[in-house]
Amino acid sequence: MKIGLFGYGKMGKMIEQIAQNRGHEIVARIDENSTEIPYGDMDVAIDFSVPESAVSNIKGCLSGGVPVVSGTTGWLEKFGEVRDHCLKVQGAFLYASNFSLGVNIFFELNRMLAGMIQNSGEYKVRIDETHHIHKLDAPSGTAITLAEGIISQTDYKQWELNKGNVDTVPIHSHREGEVPGTHVITYSGSVDEISIRHEAFSREGFALGAVVAAEWILGKQGVFNMKDVLNLGGK
Ligand SMILES: NC(=O)c1ccc[n+]([C@@H]2O[C@H](COP(=O)([O-])OP(=O)(O)OC[C@H]3O[C@@H](n4cnc5c(N)ncnc54)[C@H](O)[C@@H]3O)[C@@H](O)[C@H]2O)c1
Ligand SMILES: O=C(O)C1=N[C@H](C(=O)O)CCC1
């Protein structure tokens, strides 16, 4: 495949490595200074840029007839706008807050555990996410997906950043050194505590998942997520 990279930072460079190792060609490396975007050269685009640019990058690819995979987080309040544009131009768009296989398994485990806990009435949940000091957004997109999974299986109504109430899921964000991404879900009760944890050792899992998603989306039309790619179980 001929891949256009939107965002050539930590993730863009890791994706380049993995894509080239899988026999693909990087035909564009777009950043905030780019003036010409060669949509016609691209079979697919992969966007790992910044919250402020993701929507315009994605919509530009869709309008240019280029299927696009985006992992950029911090823009989800505009997801409906992007979905509508994709359907309007009959394009192909795939978003995932986290592309790693391990986290997508963790997403399913989280939903299962939340469903079981819900029946007990004994435990209060919290999410802790820890990432590197360069991260622009908080909470992480992964933590938001985890909170949404808990909300879908319980009576919790919404999530809150760094605080919680009786009917909200608190997400506590921590920024430390060069941590690639660690997420912990903890259920605390009066006599015990249950927790599940995912720790990324590097960005390799995120990048591999993004490239696999880009390979998967070729020839498709519609709006997709990583569950469509991975065929994981769970409802
Ligand atoms: N979904 C996942 O699996 C996953 C994994 C890791 C990171 N992320 C997300 O990916 C994004 C990028 O992460 P990163 O660690 O590579 O950040 P980074 O800061 O290293 O790279 C972002 C790059 O975007 C570029 N950029 C700025 N404006 C741009 C524009 N208008 N168009 C194109 N590029 C532009 C910057 O020059 C920068 O190099 C973040 O939102 C992060 O949360 C998602
Ligand atoms: O390094 C980052 O930034 C990451 N962002 C994603 C998120 O916001 O969940 C995925 C994990 C790493």
mmCIF file of C-alpha atoms and ligand atoms in Angstrom:
data_model
loop_
_atom_site.group_PDB
_atom_site.id
_atom_site.type_symbol
_atom_site.label_atom_id
_atom_site.label_comp_id
_atom_site.label_asym_id
_atom_site.label_seq_id
_atom_site.Cartn_x
_atom_site.Cartn_y
_atom_site.Cartn_z
ATOM 1 C CA MET A 1 0.000 0.000 0.000
ATOM 2 C CA LYS A 2 0.948 3.661 -0.516
ATOM 3 C CA ILE A 3 0.424 5.309 2.875
ATOM 4 C CA GLY A 4 0.033 8.995 3.705
ATOM 5 C CA LEU A 5 1.026 9.826 7.292
ATOM 6 C CA PHE A 6 -0.745 12.761 8.959
ATOM 7 C CA GLY A 7 1.431 13.506 11.947
ATOM 8 C CA TYR A 8 5.098 12.486 11.880
ATOM 9 C CA GLY A 9 5.839 12.503 15.586
ATOM 10 C CA LYS A 10 6.359 9.654 18.029
ATOM 11 C CA MET A 11 3.562 7.541 16.563
ATOM 12 C CA GLY A 12 4.101 8.585 12.945
ATOM 13 C CA LYS A 13 7.718 7.471 13.047
ATOM 14 C CA MET A 14 6.864 4.141 14.724
ATOM 15 C CA ILE A 15 4.123 3.524 12.152
ATOM 16 C CA GLU A 16 6.565 4.300 9.327
ATOM 17 C CA GLN A 17 8.967 1.645 10.628
ATOM 18 C CA ILE A 18 6.313 -1.046 10.986
ATOM 19 C CA ALA A 19 4.618 -0.210 7.669
ATOM 20 C CA GLN A 20 7.887 -0.380 5.741
ATOM 21 C CA ASN A 21 8.763 -3.666 7.447
ATOM 22 C CA ARG A 22 5.430 -4.989 6.166
ATOM 23 C CA GLY A 23 6.306 -3.950 2.599
ATOM 24 C CA HIS A 24 4.331 -0.700 2.397
ATOM 25 C CA GLU A 25 5.548 2.652 1.018
ATOM 26 C CA ILE A 26 5.202 5.974 2.828
ATOM 27 C CA VAL A 27 4.302 8.492 0.114
ATOM 28 C CA ALA A 28 3.603 11.532 2.333
ATOM 29 C CA ARG A 29 4.558 12.777 5.797
ATOM 30 C CA ILE A 30 2.139 15.621 6.577
ATOM 31 C CA ASP A 31 2.537 18.052 9.462
ATOM 32 C CA GLU A 32 1.350 21.556 10.404
ATOM 33 C CA ASN A 33 3.747 23.074 7.895
ATOM 34 C CA SER A 34 2.571 21.019 4.913
ATOM 35 C CA THR A 35 1.023 23.058 2.105
ATOM 36 C CA GLU A 36 0.492 20.448 -0.611
ATOM 37 C CA ILE A 37 -1.275 17.155 0.271
ATOM 38 C CA PRO A 38 -0.885 14.458 -2.425
ATOM 39 C CA TYR A 39 -4.175 12.622 -1.855
ATOM 40 C CA GLY A 40 -3.908 11.101 -5.333
ATOM 41 C CA ASP A 41 -0.700 9.314 -4.360
ATOM 42 C CA MET A 42 -2.261 7.597 -1.317
ATOM 43 C CA ASP A 43 -4.051 4.243 -1.088
ATOM 44 C CA VAL A 44 -4.767 4.975 2.588
ATOM 45 C CA ALA A 45 -4.038 7.666 5.185
ATOM 46 C CA ILE A 46 -3.080 7.191 8.830
ATOM 47 C CA ASP A 47 -3.634 10.144 11.161
ATOM 48 C CA PHE A 48 -1.789 10.394 14.451
ATOM 49 C CA SER A 49 -1.570 14.183 14.745
ATOM 50 C CA VAL A 50 -3.039 16.566 17.351
ATOM 51 C CA PRO A 51 -6.590 17.119 18.648
ATOM 52 C CA GLU A 52 -6.885 20.450 16.851
ATOM 53 C CA SER A 53 -6.057 19.055 13.401
ATOM 54 C CA ALA A 54 -7.578 15.573 13.397
ATOM 55 C CA VAL A 55 -11.028 16.541 12.114
ATOM 56 C CA SER A 56 -9.719 18.613 9.202
ATOM 57 C CA ASN A 57 -7.129 15.964 8.354
ATOM 58 C CA ILE A 58 -9.727 13.183 8.354
ATOM 59 C CA LYS A 59 -12.368 15.140 6.417
ATOM 60 C CA GLY A 60 -9.742 16.240 3.879
ATOM 61 C CA CYS A 61 -8.768 12.617 3.245
ATOM 62 C CA LEU A 62 -12.404 11.551 2.926
ATOM 63 C CA SER A 63 -13.149 14.391 0.503
ATOM 64 C CA GLY A 64 -10.024 13.399 -1.414
ATOM 65 C CA GLY A 65 -11.286 9.833 -1.774
ATOM 66 C CA VAL A 66 -8.655 8.413 0.593
ATOM 67 C CA PRO A 67 -9.690 5.837 3.238
ATOM 68 C CA VAL A 68 -8.432 7.056 6.605
ATOM 69 C CA VAL A 69 -7.461 5.446 9.897
ATOM 70 C CA SER A 70 -7.183 7.826 12.830
ATOM 71 C CA GLY A 71 -5.781 7.253 16.286
ATOM 72 C CA THR A 72 -5.563 10.886 17.308
ATOM 73 C CA THR A 73 -7.455 11.455 20.564
ATOM 74 C CA GLY A 74 -9.015 14.517 22.183
ATOM 75 C CA TRP A 75 -11.487 15.461 19.432
ATOM 76 C CA LEU A 76 -14.379 13.040 19.996
ATOM 77 C CA GLU A 77 -16.957 15.756 20.591
ATOM 78 C CA LYS A 78 -16.804 16.165 16.784
ATOM 79 C CA PHE A 79 -17.067 12.448 15.976
ATOM 80 C CA GLY A 80 -20.634 12.822 14.662
ATOM 81 C CA GLU A 81 -19.531 15.498 12.209
ATOM 82 C CA VAL A 82 -16.800 13.223 10.881
ATOM 83 C CA ARG A 83 -19.120 10.213 10.669
ATOM 84 C CA ASP A 84 -21.719 12.234 8.747
ATOM 85 C CA HIS A 85 -19.085 13.503 6.317
ATOM 86 C CA CYS A 86 -17.798 9.979 5.728
ATOM 87 C CA LEU A 87 -21.294 8.710 4.922
ATOM 88 C CA LYS A 88 -21.996 11.744 2.715
ATOM 89 C CA VAL A 89 -18.920 11.177 0.517
ATOM 90 C CA GLN A 90 -19.281 7.364 0.720
ATOM 91 C CA GLY A 91 -15.810 7.089 2.191
ATOM 92 C CA ALA A 92 -14.114 4.775 4.674
ATOM 93 C CA PHE A 93 -13.078 5.861 8.169
ATOM 94 C CA LEU A 94 -11.799 3.925 11.153
ATOM 95 C CA TYR A 95 -11.145 5.425 14.591
ATOM 96 C CA ALA A 96 -9.768 3.714 17.661
ATOM 97 C CA SER A 97 -8.713 5.326 20.920
ATOM 98 C CA ASN A 98 -6.227 2.465 21.203
ATOM 99 C CA PHE A 99 -5.090 0.179 18.411
ATOM 100 C CA SER A 100 -3.178 -2.397 20.441
ATOM 101 C CA LEU A 101 -4.484 -5.966 20.572
ATOM 102 C CA GLY A 102 -3.843 -6.075 24.325
ATOM 103 C CA VAL A 103 -5.925 -3.001 25.082
ATOM 104 C CA ASN A 104 -8.775 -4.200 22.877
ATOM 105 C CA ILE A 105 -8.815 -7.441 24.847
ATOM 106 C CA PHE A 106 -8.669 -5.293 28.000
ATOM 107 C CA PHE A 107 -11.718 -3.355 26.740
ATOM 108 C CA GLU A 108 -13.714 -6.613 26.603
ATOM 109 C CA LEU A 109 -12.428 -7.772 30.007
ATOM 110 C CA ASN A 110 -13.420 -4.392 31.456
ATOM 111 C CA ARG A 111 -17.001 -4.694 30.180
ATOM 112 C CA MET A 112 -17.345 -8.265 31.513
ATOM 113 C CA LEU A 113 -16.051 -7.301 34.961
ATOM 114 C CA ALA A 114 -18.282 -4.212 35.105
ATOM 115 C CA GLY A 115 -21.317 -6.347 34.316
ATOM 116 C CA MET A 116 -20.510 -8.788 37.133
ATOM 117 C CA ILE A 117 -19.719 -6.046 39.650
ATOM 118 C CA GLN A 118 -22.918 -4.198 38.842
ATOM 119 C CA ASN A 119 -24.939 -7.008 40.412
ATOM 120 C CA SER A 120 -23.091 -6.763 43.729
ATOM 121 C CA GLY A 121 -23.764 -3.157 44.776
ATOM 122 C CA GLU A 122 -20.653 -3.531 46.962
ATOM 123 C CA TYR A 123 -17.881 -1.785 45.013
ATOM 124 C CA LYS A 124 -16.989 1.773 43.830
ATOM 125 C CA VAL A 125 -14.969 2.018 40.611
ATOM 126 C CA ARG A 126 -12.072 4.299 39.630
ATOM 127 C CA ILE A 127 -9.834 4.480 36.553
ATOM 128 C CA ASP A 128 -6.194 5.548 36.678
ATOM 129 C CA GLU A 129 -4.356 6.339 33.446
ATOM 130 C CA THR A 130 -0.657 7.148 33.304
ATOM 131 C CA HIS A 131 1.127 8.534 30.233
ATOM 132 C CA HIS A 132 4.278 10.441 29.268
ATOM 133 C CA ILE A 133 4.679 14.135 30.089
ATOM 134 C CA HIS A 134 4.308 15.169 26.416
ATOM 135 C CA LYS A 135 0.665 14.081 26.148
ATOM 136 C CA LEU A 136 -1.596 17.024 25.239
ATOM 137 C CA ASP A 137 -4.978 15.636 26.246
ATOM 138 C CA ALA A 138 -6.444 14.291 29.488
ATOM 139 C CA PRO A 139 -7.991 11.916 30.189
ATOM 140 C CA SER A 140 -6.592 9.526 27.631
ATOM 141 C CA GLY A 141 -8.874 8.350 24.854
ATOM 142 C CA THR A 142 -8.318 4.818 26.117
ATOM 143 C CA ALA A 143 -9.552 5.776 29.582
ATOM 144 C CA ILE A 144 -12.658 7.368 28.062
ATOM 145 C CA THR A 145 -13.378 4.157 26.139
ATOM 146 C CA LEU A 146 -12.925 2.158 29.365
ATOM 147 C CA ALA A 147 -15.295 4.503 31.237
ATOM 148 C CA GLU A 148 -17.872 4.205 28.454
ATOM 149 C CA GLY A 149 -17.602 0.435 28.693
ATOM 150 C CA ILE A 150 -18.302 0.547 32.447
ATOM 151 C CA ILE A 151 -21.208 2.960 31.953
ATOM 152 C CA SER A 152 -22.730 0.641 29.330
ATOM 153 C CA GLN A 153 -22.838 -2.249 31.840
ATOM 154 C CA THR A 154 -23.792 -0.414 35.046
ATOM 155 C CA ASP A 155 -25.937 2.390 36.495
ATOM 156 C CA TYR A 156 -23.108 4.912 36.282
ATOM 157 C CA LYS A 157 -24.248 7.911 34.228
ATOM 158 C CA GLN A 158 -21.012 9.623 33.125
ATOM 159 C CA TRP A 159 -17.289 9.947 33.791
ATOM 160 C CA GLU A 160 -15.455 12.841 35.443
ATOM 161 C CA LEU A 161 -11.805 13.884 35.290
ATOM 162 C CA ASN A 162 -9.881 13.619 38.575
ATOM 163 C CA LYS A 163 -13.013 13.456 40.742
ATOM 164 C CA GLY A 164 -16.173 11.387 41.080
ATOM 165 C CA ASN A 165 -19.623 11.324 42.603
ATOM 166 C CA VAL A 166 -21.957 8.495 43.496
ATOM 167 C CA ASP A 167 -23.115 8.014 39.892
ATOM 168 C CA THR A 168 -19.961 9.005 38.001
ATOM 169 C CA VAL A 169 -16.841 7.081 37.026
ATOM 170 C CA PRO A 170 -13.741 9.035 38.147
ATOM 171 C CA ILE A 171 -10.775 9.021 35.759
ATOM 172 C CA HIS A 172 -7.508 10.048 37.400
ATOM 173 C CA SER A 173 -4.830 11.178 34.923
ATOM 174 C CA HIS A 174 -1.147 10.964 35.762
ATOM 175 C CA ARG A 175 1.726 12.297 33.609
ATOM 176 C CA GLU A 176 5.113 10.717 34.332
ATOM 177 C CA GLY A 177 8.369 10.613 32.386
ATOM 178 C CA GLU A 178 8.114 8.658 29.114
ATOM 179 C CA VAL A 179 5.397 6.172 30.153
ATOM 180 C CA PRO A 180 3.844 4.764 26.907
ATOM 181 C CA GLY A 181 0.459 4.044 28.517
ATOM 182 C CA THR A 182 -0.792 2.240 31.652
ATOM 183 C CA HIS A 183 -4.457 1.850 32.589
ATOM 184 C CA VAL A 184 -5.832 0.434 35.857
ATOM 185 C CA ILE A 185 -9.480 -0.197 36.757
ATOM 186 C CA THR A 186 -10.047 -0.584 40.492
ATOM 187 C CA TYR A 187 -13.233 -1.644 42.315
ATOM 188 C CA SER A 188 -12.969 -0.849 46.002
ATOM 189 C CA GLY A 189 -15.261 -2.448 48.609
ATOM 190 C CA SER A 190 -15.439 -2.534 52.379
ATOM 191 C CA VAL A 191 -13.721 -5.890 52.740
ATOM 192 C CA ASP A 192 -11.638 -6.208 49.565
ATOM 193 C CA GLU A 193 -10.570 -4.657 46.270
ATOM 194 C CA ILE A 194 -10.505 -5.932 42.676
ATOM 195 C CA SER A 195 -8.324 -4.387 39.932
ATOM 196 C CA ILE A 196 -7.350 -5.092 36.332
ATOM 197 C CA ARG A 197 -4.358 -3.479 34.620
ATOM 198 C CA HIS A 198 -2.864 -2.991 31.152
ATOM 199 C CA GLU A 199 0.666 -1.678 30.646
ATOM 200 C CA ALA A 200 2.149 -0.885 27.245
ATOM 201 C CA PHE A 201 5.929 -1.435 27.166
ATOM 202 C CA SER A 202 6.332 0.730 24.041
ATOM 203 C CA ARG A 203 4.310 2.291 21.215
ATOM 204 C CA GLU A 204 4.877 -0.780 19.029
ATOM 205 C CA GLY A 205 1.516 -2.376 19.796
ATOM 206 C CA PHE A 206 -0.367 0.831 18.977
ATOM 207 C CA ALA A 207 1.504 1.273 15.693
ATOM 208 C CA LEU A 208 1.143 -2.350 14.585
ATOM 209 C CA GLY A 209 -2.591 -2.210 15.210
ATOM 210 C CA ALA A 210 -2.902 0.988 13.194
ATOM 211 C CA VAL A 211 -1.083 -0.517 10.211
ATOM 212 C CA VAL A 212 -3.191 -3.696 10.389
ATOM 213 C CA ALA A 213 -6.316 -1.499 10.477
ATOM 214 C CA ALA A 214 -5.063 0.401 7.401
ATOM 215 C CA GLU A 215 -4.545 -2.911 5.558
ATOM 216 C CA TRP A 216 -8.049 -4.000 6.640
ATOM 217 C CA ILE A 217 -9.928 -0.865 5.539
ATOM 218 C CA LEU A 218 -8.762 -1.030 1.904
ATOM 219 C CA GLY A 219 -11.728 -1.573 -0.420
ATOM 220 C CA LYS A 220 -14.315 -0.978 2.323
ATOM 221 C CA GLN A 221 -16.903 1.786 2.744
ATOM 222 C CA GLY A 222 -18.354 3.038 6.019
ATOM 223 C CA VAL A 223 -17.388 3.951 9.585
ATOM 224 C CA PHE A 224 -15.521 1.318 11.571
ATOM 225 C CA ASN A 225 -13.622 0.668 14.807
ATOM 226 C CA MET A 226 -10.973 -1.783 15.984
ATOM 227 C CA LYS A 227 -13.577 -4.358 17.067
ATOM 228 C CA ASP A 228 -14.471 -4.722 13.370
ATOM 229 C CA VAL A 229 -10.816 -5.474 12.603
ATOM 230 C CA LEU A 230 -10.001 -7.823 15.475
ATOM 231 C CA ASN A 231 -13.187 -9.930 15.606
ATOM 232 C CA LEU A 232 -12.956 -10.121 19.380
ATOM 233 C CA GLY A 233 -15.770 -11.823 21.294
ATOM 234 C CA GLY A 234 -18.104 -10.064 23.683
ATOM 235 C CA LYS A 235 -21.397 -8.295 23.056
HETATM 236 N N1 LIG B 1 -5.104 5.316 19.195
HETATM 237 C C1 LIG B 1 -3.919 4.880 19.642
HETATM 238 O O1 LIG B 1 -3.644 3.665 19.691
HETATM 239 C C2 LIG B 1 -2.886 5.898 20.041
HETATM 240 C C3 LIG B 1 -1.630 5.508 20.479
HETATM 241 C C4 LIG B 1 -0.674 6.509 20.744
HETATM 242 C C5 LIG B 1 -1.013 7.850 20.571
HETATM 243 N N2 LIG B 1 -2.259 8.167 20.173
HETATM 244 C C6 LIG B 1 -2.648 9.551 19.916
HETATM 245 O O2 LIG B 1 -2.007 9.967 18.720
HETATM 246 C C7 LIG B 1 -1.762 11.369 18.758
HETATM 247 C C8 LIG B 1 -0.303 11.627 18.433
HETATM 248 O O3 LIG B 1 0.499 11.038 19.437
HETATM 249 P P1 LIG B 1 2.103 11.207 19.345
HETATM 250 O O4 LIG B 1 2.649 10.616 20.594
HETATM 251 O O5 LIG B 1 2.580 10.718 18.038
HETATM 252 O O6 LIG B 1 2.232 12.802 19.400
HETATM 253 P P2 LIG B 1 3.418 13.699 18.820
HETATM 254 O O7 LIG B 1 3.235 15.038 19.419
HETATM 255 O O8 LIG B 1 4.708 12.965 18.951
HETATM 256 O O9 LIG B 1 3.090 13.765 17.249
HETATM 257 C C9 LIG B 1 2.017 14.537 16.751
HETATM 258 C C10 LIG B 1 2.509 15.194 15.503
HETATM 259 O O10 LIG B 1 1.441 15.887 14.873
HETATM 260 C C11 LIG B 1 2.017 16.916 14.118
HETATM 261 N N3 LIG B 1 0.987 17.894 13.728
HETATM 262 C C12 LIG B 1 0.640 19.032 14.354
HETATM 263 N N4 LIG B 1 -0.317 19.667 13.643
HETATM 264 C C13 LIG B 1 -0.569 18.883 12.556
HETATM 265 C C14 LIG B 1 -1.440 18.971 11.453
HETATM 266 N N5 LIG B 1 -2.263 20.027 11.285
HETATM 267 N N6 LIG B 1 -1.455 17.979 10.542
HETATM 268 C C15 LIG B 1 -0.623 16.923 10.668
HETATM 269 N N7 LIG B 1 0.244 16.772 11.688
HETATM 270 C C16 LIG B 1 0.258 17.762 12.613
HETATM 271 C C17 LIG B 1 3.127 17.493 14.986
HETATM 272 O O11 LIG B 1 4.152 18.069 14.176
HETATM 273 C C18 LIG B 1 3.618 16.249 15.744
HETATM 274 O O12 LIG B 1 4.847 15.774 15.230
HETATM 275 C C19 LIG B 1 -2.232 11.834 20.139
HETATM 276 O O13 LIG B 1 -3.551 12.320 20.030
HETATM 277 C C20 LIG B 1 -2.261 10.543 20.953
HETATM 278 O O14 LIG B 1 -3.224 10.559 22.003
HETATM 279 C C21 LIG B 1 -3.198 7.238 19.908
HETATM 280 O O1 LIG B 2 0.800 8.353 23.929
HETATM 281 C C1 LIG B 2 -0.384 8.718 23.850
HETATM 282 O O2 LIG B 2 -0.775 9.916 23.748
HETATM 283 C C2 LIG B 2 -1.446 7.679 23.854
HETATM 284 N N1 LIG B 2 -2.664 8.056 23.531
HETATM 285 C C3 LIG B 2 -3.780 7.182 23.403
HETATM 286 C C4 LIG B 2 -4.863 7.579 24.386
HETATM 287 O O3 LIG B 2 -5.059 8.829 24.545
HETATM 288 O O4 LIG B 2 -5.514 6.671 24.934
HETATM 289 C C5 LIG B 2 -3.396 5.711 23.488
HETATM 290 C C6 LIG B 2 -2.355 5.442 24.478
HETATM 291 C C7 LIG B 2 -1.110 6.271 24.214
#
